Every structure is written in structure tokens, then in C-alpha cells.
Coordinates of C-alpha atoms and ligand atoms in Angstrom, one line a residue:
X738 CA -10.5 3.1 -11.2
X739 CA -12.8 0.6 -9.6
X740 CA -14.4 1.4 -6.3
X741 CA -15.5 -1.4 -4.0
X742 CA -17.4 -0.5 -0.8
X743 CA -17.4 -3.3 1.8
X744 CA -19.6 -3.5 4.9
X745 CA -16.7 -3.8 7.3
X746 CA -12.9 -4.0 7.7
X747 CA -12.7 -7.8 7.3
X748 CA -14.5 -7.5 4.0
X749 CA -11.9 -5.0 2.8
X750 CA -9.2 -7.5 3.8
X751 CA -10.9 -10.4 2.0
X752 CA -11.5 -8.4 -1.2
X753 CA -7.9 -7.1 -1.3
X754 CA -6.7 -10.7 -0.7
X755 CA -8.8 -11.9 -3.6
X756 CA -6.9 -9.6 -5.9
X757 CA -3.5 -10.7 -4.6
X758 CA -4.5 -14.4 -4.8
X759 CA -5.6 -14.0 -8.4
X760 CA -2.3 -12.4 -9.3
X761 CA -0.3 -15.2 -7.6
X762 CA -2.4 -17.9 -9.2
X763 CA -1.7 -16.5 -12.6
X764 CA 2.0 -15.9 -11.9
X765 CA 3.4 -17.9 -8.9
X766 CA 6.6 -15.9 -9.1
X767 CA 4.7 -12.6 -8.8
X768 CA 6.4 -9.4 -7.5
X769 CA 4.4 -7.8 -4.7
X770 CA 4.5 -4.2 -3.5
X771 CA 3.9 -3.9 0.3
X772 CA 2.7 -1.0 2.4
X773 CA 2.9 -0.6 6.1
X774 CA 0.7 1.3 8.6
X775 CA -2.8 0.1 9.7
X776 CA -4.6 0.0 6.3
X777 CA -3.1 -3.2 4.9
X778 CA -3.3 -5.2 8.1
X779 CA -6.6 -6.9 7.2
X780 CA -5.1 -8.0 3.9
X781 CA -2.0 -9.4 5.7
X782 CA -4.3 -11.3 8.2
X783 CA -6.2 -12.8 5.3
X784 CA -3.1 -13.7 3.3
X785 CA -1.7 -15.5 6.4
X786 CA -5.0 -17.4 6.8
X787 CA -5.0 -18.5 3.1
X788 CA -1.3 -19.4 3.3
X789 CA -1.9 -21.6 6.4
X790 CA -4.8 -23.3 4.8
X791 CA -2.7 -24.1 1.7
X792 CA -4.9 -22.0 -0.5
X793 CA -2.1 -19.7 -1.5
X794 CA 1.7 -20.1 -1.6
X795 CA 4.3 -17.4 -1.6
X796 CA 7.2 -19.7 -2.2
X797 CA 8.2 -18.1 -5.5
X798 CA 7.0 -14.6 -4.7
X799 CA 9.3 -11.6 -4.2
X800 CA 8.3 -8.4 -2.6
X801 CA 9.3 -4.7 -2.2
X802 CA 8.1 -2.3 0.4
X803 CA 7.2 1.3 -0.3
X804 CA 9.2 3.3 2.1
X805 CA 11.3 3.5 5.2
X806 CA 12.1 5.9 8.0
X807 CA 15.6 7.5 7.9
X808 CA 17.8 7.2 10.9
X809 CA 15.9 4.7 13.2
X810 CA 18.2 2.2 14.7
X811 CA 18.1 -1.0 12.7
X812 CA 16.7 -3.0 15.7
X813 CA 13.9 -0.5 16.3
X814 CA 10.5 -2.3 16.2
X815 CA 8.9 0.5 14.0
X816 CA 11.4 0.4 11.1
X817 CA 9.3 -0.6 8.2
X818 CA 11.7 -3.4 7.5
X819 CA 10.8 -4.8 11.0
X820 CA 7.0 -4.0 10.5
X821 CA 6.9 -5.8 7.1
X822 CA 8.8 -8.7 8.7
X823 CA 6.4 -8.9 11.6
X824 CA 3.1 -8.3 9.7
X825 CA 3.8 -10.2 6.5
X826 CA 7.1 -12.1 5.9
X827 CA 7.1 -14.2 9.0
X828 CA 3.4 -15.1 8.6
X829 CA 3.4 -16.6 5.1
X830 CA 5.7 -19.0 3.3
X831 CA 7.7 -16.4 1.4
X832 CA 11.6 -16.5 1.3
X833 CA 12.7 -13.6 3.5
X834 CA 15.7 -13.1 1.2
X835 CA 13.2 -12.1 -1.5
X836 CA 11.7 -9.2 0.5
X837 CA 13.4 -5.8 0.2
X838 CA 12.7 -2.3 1.2
X839 CA 14.8 0.9 0.9
X840 CA 17.5 1.1 3.6
X841 CA 17.0 4.2 5.7
X842 CA 20.4 3.8 7.2
X843 CA 22.4 3.5 3.9
X844 CA 25.5 5.7 4.0
X845 CA 24.5 7.4 0.7
X846 CA 20.7 7.7 0.4
X847 CA 20.9 8.8 -3.2
X848 CA 22.8 5.7 -4.2
X849 CA 20.4 3.6 -2.1
X850 CA 17.4 5.1 -3.9
X851 CA 18.9 4.4 -7.3
X852 CA 19.8 0.8 -6.3
X853 CA 16.3 0.2 -5.0
X854 CA 14.7 1.4 -8.2
X855 CA 17.1 -0.8 -10.2
X856 CA 16.2 -3.8 -8.0
X857 CA 12.5 -3.3 -8.8
X858 CA 13.3 -3.1 -12.5
X859 CA 15.6 -6.1 -12.4
X860 CA 12.8 -8.1 -10.7
X861 CA 10.6 -7.3 -13.7
X862 CA 8.5 -4.6 -12.0
X863 CA 5.7 -4.9 -9.4
X864 CA 2.7 -7.0 -10.4
X865 CA 0.4 -5.9 -7.6
X866 CA 1.0 -3.0 -5.2
X867 CA -1.0 -2.5 -2.0
X868 CA -1.4 1.2 -0.9
X869 CA -2.9 3.0 2.0
X870 CA -3.6 6.7 1.9
X871 CA -2.6 9.4 4.4
X872 CA -5.3 11.8 5.7
X873 CA -3.7 14.4 3.6
X874 CA -3.8 12.3 0.4
X875 CA -0.2 11.0 0.5
X876 CA 0.6 7.6 -1.1
X877 CA 3.9 6.1 0.0
X878 CA 5.4 9.0 1.8
X879 CA 4.8 11.4 -1.1
X880 CA 3.4 14.3 0.8
X881 CA 1.2 17.0 -0.9
X882 CA 3.3 19.0 -3.4
X883 CA 5.4 15.9 -4.5
X884 CA 6.1 15.6 -8.1
X885 CA 3.6 13.3 -9.8
X886 CA 6.5 11.9 -11.8
X887 CA 8.9 11.4 -8.8
X888 CA 11.2 8.4 -8.3
X889 CA 12.5 6.9 -5.0
X890 CA 14.1 9.6 -2.9
X891 CA 14.2 11.3 0.5
X892 CA 11.2 13.2 1.7
X893 CA 10.4 15.3 4.8
X894 CA 7.3 14.3 6.6
X895 CA 4.6 17.0 7.4
X896 CA 4.0 17.6 11.1
X897 CA 0.5 16.2 10.6
X898 CA 1.8 12.9 9.2
X899 CA 4.3 12.6 12.1
X900 CA 1.3 13.2 14.5
X901 CA -0.8 10.5 12.7
X902 CA 2.1 8.0 13.0
X903 CA 2.9 8.9 16.6
X904 CA 0.5 6.1 17.7
X905 CA 3.1 3.6 16.7
X906 CA 5.8 5.2 18.8
X907 CA 5.9 5.6 22.6
X908 CA 7.0 9.2 22.4
X909 CA 5.6 11.3 19.5
X910 CA 9.0 13.1 19.3
X911 CA 10.6 9.8 18.3
X912 CA 8.8 9.8 14.9
X913 CA 11.5 10.5 12.4
X914 CA 11.3 13.7 10.3
X915 CA 12.7 12.1 7.1
X916 CA 11.9 9.0 5.0
X917 CA 13.0 7.3 1.8
X918 CA 10.0 6.5 -0.3
X919 CA 9.1 5.1 -3.7
X920 CA 8.2 8.1 -5.9
X921 CA 4.7 8.6 -7.4
X922 CA 6.2 7.7 -10.8
X923 CA 7.6 4.5 -9.4
X924 CA 4.3 3.6 -7.8
X925 CA 2.4 4.3 -11.0
X926 CA 4.5 1.7 -12.8
X927 CA 3.0 -1.2 -10.8
X928 CA 0.8 -3.3 -13.1
X929 CA -2.0 -3.4 -10.6
X930 CA -2.7 -1.2 -7.6
X931 CA -5.0 -2.1 -4.7
X932 CA -5.6 0.8 -2.4
X933 CA -7.3 0.1 1.0
X934 CA -8.8 2.7 3.3
X935 CA -11.0 2.3 6.4
X936 CA -12.5 4.6 8.9
X937 CA -14.1 8.0 8.9
X938 CA -10.7 9.8 9.3
X939 CA -10.0 8.7 5.6
X940 CA -13.3 9.9 4.1
X941 CA -12.1 13.3 3.0
X942 CA -8.8 12.0 1.5
X943 CA -10.8 9.3 -0.4
X944 CA -13.3 11.8 -1.8
X945 CA -10.4 13.9 -3.1
X946 CA -8.4 11.0 -4.4
X947 CA -11.4 9.3 -6.2
X948 CA -13.5 12.3 -7.3
X949 CA -11.4 15.4 -6.9
X950 CA -9.1 17.0 -9.5
X951 CA -5.8 15.4 -10.3
X952 CA -3.4 17.5 -8.3
X953 CA 0.0 17.2 -6.5
X954 CA -2.0 18.7 -3.5
X955 CA -3.6 15.3 -3.2
X956 CA -0.9 12.9 -4.5
X957 CA -3.2 9.8 -4.5
X958 CA -5.5 11.6 -7.1
X959 CA -2.9 10.6 -9.7
X960 CA -4.2 7.1 -9.5
X961 CA -7.1 8.3 -11.6
X962 CA -4.6 8.0 -14.5
X963 CA -3.7 4.4 -13.6
X964 CA -5.4 1.9 -15.8
X965 CA -5.7 -1.0 -13.3
X966 CA -6.4 0.4 -9.8
X967 CA -9.0 -0.8 -7.4
X968 CA -9.9 1.3 -4.3
X969 CA -11.4 -0.9 -1.5
X970 CA -13.2 0.9 1.3
X971 CA -15.4 0.3 4.3
X972 CA -18.6 2.3 4.6
X973 CA -17.0 5.0 6.8
X974 CA -14.1 5.7 4.4
X975 CA -16.6 5.8 1.5
X976 CA -19.0 8.1 3.3
X977 CA -18.1 11.3 1.4
X978 CA -18.1 9.9 -2.1
X979 CA -20.7 11.6 -4.3
X980 CA -21.2 8.6 -6.5
X981 CA -21.1 5.9 -3.7
X982 CA -24.5 4.5 -4.8
X983 CA -23.3 4.1 -8.3
X984 CA -20.1 2.3 -7.2
X985 CA -22.3 -0.1 -5.1
X986 CA -24.6 -0.7 -8.0
X987 CA -21.8 -1.3 -10.4
X988 CA -20.1 -3.8 -8.1
X989 CA -23.3 -5.7 -7.2
X990 CA -24.2 -6.1 -10.8
X991 CA -20.8 -7.0 -12.0
X992 CA -20.9 -9.9 -14.4
X993 CA -19.1 -13.1 -13.3
X994 CA -16.7 -12.8 -16.2
X995 CA -15.6 -9.4 -15.2
X996 CA -13.7 -10.3 -12.0
X997 CA -12.0 -8.0 -9.6
Ligands
F6R856 C1 3.0 3.2 4.6 C2 2.7 4.3 3.6 C3 1.7 5.3 4.0 C4 0.5 4.8 4.7 C5 -0.4 6.0 5.0 C6 -1.7 5.5 5.7 O1 4.0 2.3 4.0 O2 3.3 4.3 2.6 O3 1.3 6.0 2.8 O4 -0.2 3.9 3.8 O5 0.3 6.9 5.8 O6 -1.3 5.0 7.0 P1 -2.4 4.1 7.8 O7 -2.7 2.9 7.0 O8 -1.6 3.7 9.1 O9 -3.5 5.0 8.1

């Protein structure tokens, strides 16, 4: 696991975009894994900028999102389908038909979960997956206690996660209780993982994820077992890391041939 500490949020976005750009340069038909929420927004802003400047093209790229609320009306602005569309798909030159998420209104959610897993496999697997982390250590919507080998399935959100996400909804009671999410085992199959976290409210989760024991109580800690993960942080999110100075030193002294 590589840890990169950036001076500010824009630096986090640029560093994450570098990793995406490198993947797409090597493989123009790359398969991306998208997250929603606040954390990836600086990445999407930077990808839009690079796409507009002709530095990067998504024409051959396909993408899968991580998760979806269950039971929100299809036209609701906070369905993750709508959020991905608004924050990513419509801002770059990707073919919208190549972007898929789990359908939270499918008549049979077990069949939907299996179909979604199969679609990722049929696409050849995810080349680079962006992740945020919940204040309780969740990745995707795999709340503490989730099986570290889990596949896409329905999960119940913790009250704390519903409160954290209430900022996106007018009425906190409107935040759905249930979601369909890629499992931890599904996420771990991505060839490259780029986790982004900013702000002091993420400092505890990041300390547990990076330096704590691997445990289902902090689902993101399983990333310690992934062989190609970078965790990109601002100073606040990194503020509780015991080895922060070492991570800074390592990154500052990184040889040119050993790129991100
Ligand atoms: C979103 C997702 C979640 C978020 C996490 C952090 O698709 O899977 O794991 O990444 O809840 O949310 P933010 O970034 O809003 O703090």
C-alpha cells in the first residue's frame, strides 16, 4: 500500500487523476470503477479538465459504479446512477452506454447482483477502481462486520452512515436504509485501487485502514492485502497516521522510474 500525502484537496484530485491517466494511456479501452460521495469529486473535476484539453480520452473506456441505493425513484437526483451521470459521464467523452451500476429498483435484487458481477467479469475486470472511505471504515457500502470475501449483494446502512449521507438529501429521513453494493471480495479483484480521503473527519478511519489490524470491523483495512493500492490523502485526513513522516519521505524521494 502506497500512501501519498498532498498539501490540499486539489493535489489529491491531480494525483488520483495521474493514476487514472496512466492506466488509460496504457490501455485506451480500460475498465474504470467509479465511486460516488464527496471524496472522488476532485478526481472527476481533474479528469474533466484533462478531457476538455484533449490530454485524455475516454472514448473506448467502460465504467462500473460501486453501489446504489435501493428503492429511490429512478428520477431522484441522488440515485448513484444520476450522481455518476452528473459528476462523471456527462463531463468527459465516455459513451454513456458503457457506464453501468447495480440497479436498486430491479425486481429481483439477487439476480441483479449476480448479473452485475457477471458484467464486470465479461468486461475483463476493473483496471482501476476509485474508492472513498466511510468514517466507520466502510468501502463501497460494506459496513463494519461485512465479510471480507463478500460479493455484490444487499446491505443495510448503519444509522451513522445514513446521518453522514443526509447532507445530500433535503430530509435526513429520505436517506434509504438499504443499498446494493459491490462486495469486498469484488472490490479486491480490481487490478489497481486508488483510495481518496480528505478532511479531519476521515483521520481516524484512515489511521485504522492503513495502520490498524486487518479486521471486518474496519472493512477498508483489507486493502492492506491488495498488491496495487494507493491511498491519497490531504494533510487533515493523514493527521493521525503514526508513520506520516515516513510516507512523505518515501514519496519525496521516489525515483523517477518508480511512478505512481
Ligand atoms: C460511495 C461509496 C462510499 C463512500 C463513503 C465516503 O459510492 O461507496 O463508500 O465512498 O461513504 O463518502 P464521502 O466521500 O461522501 O465522504
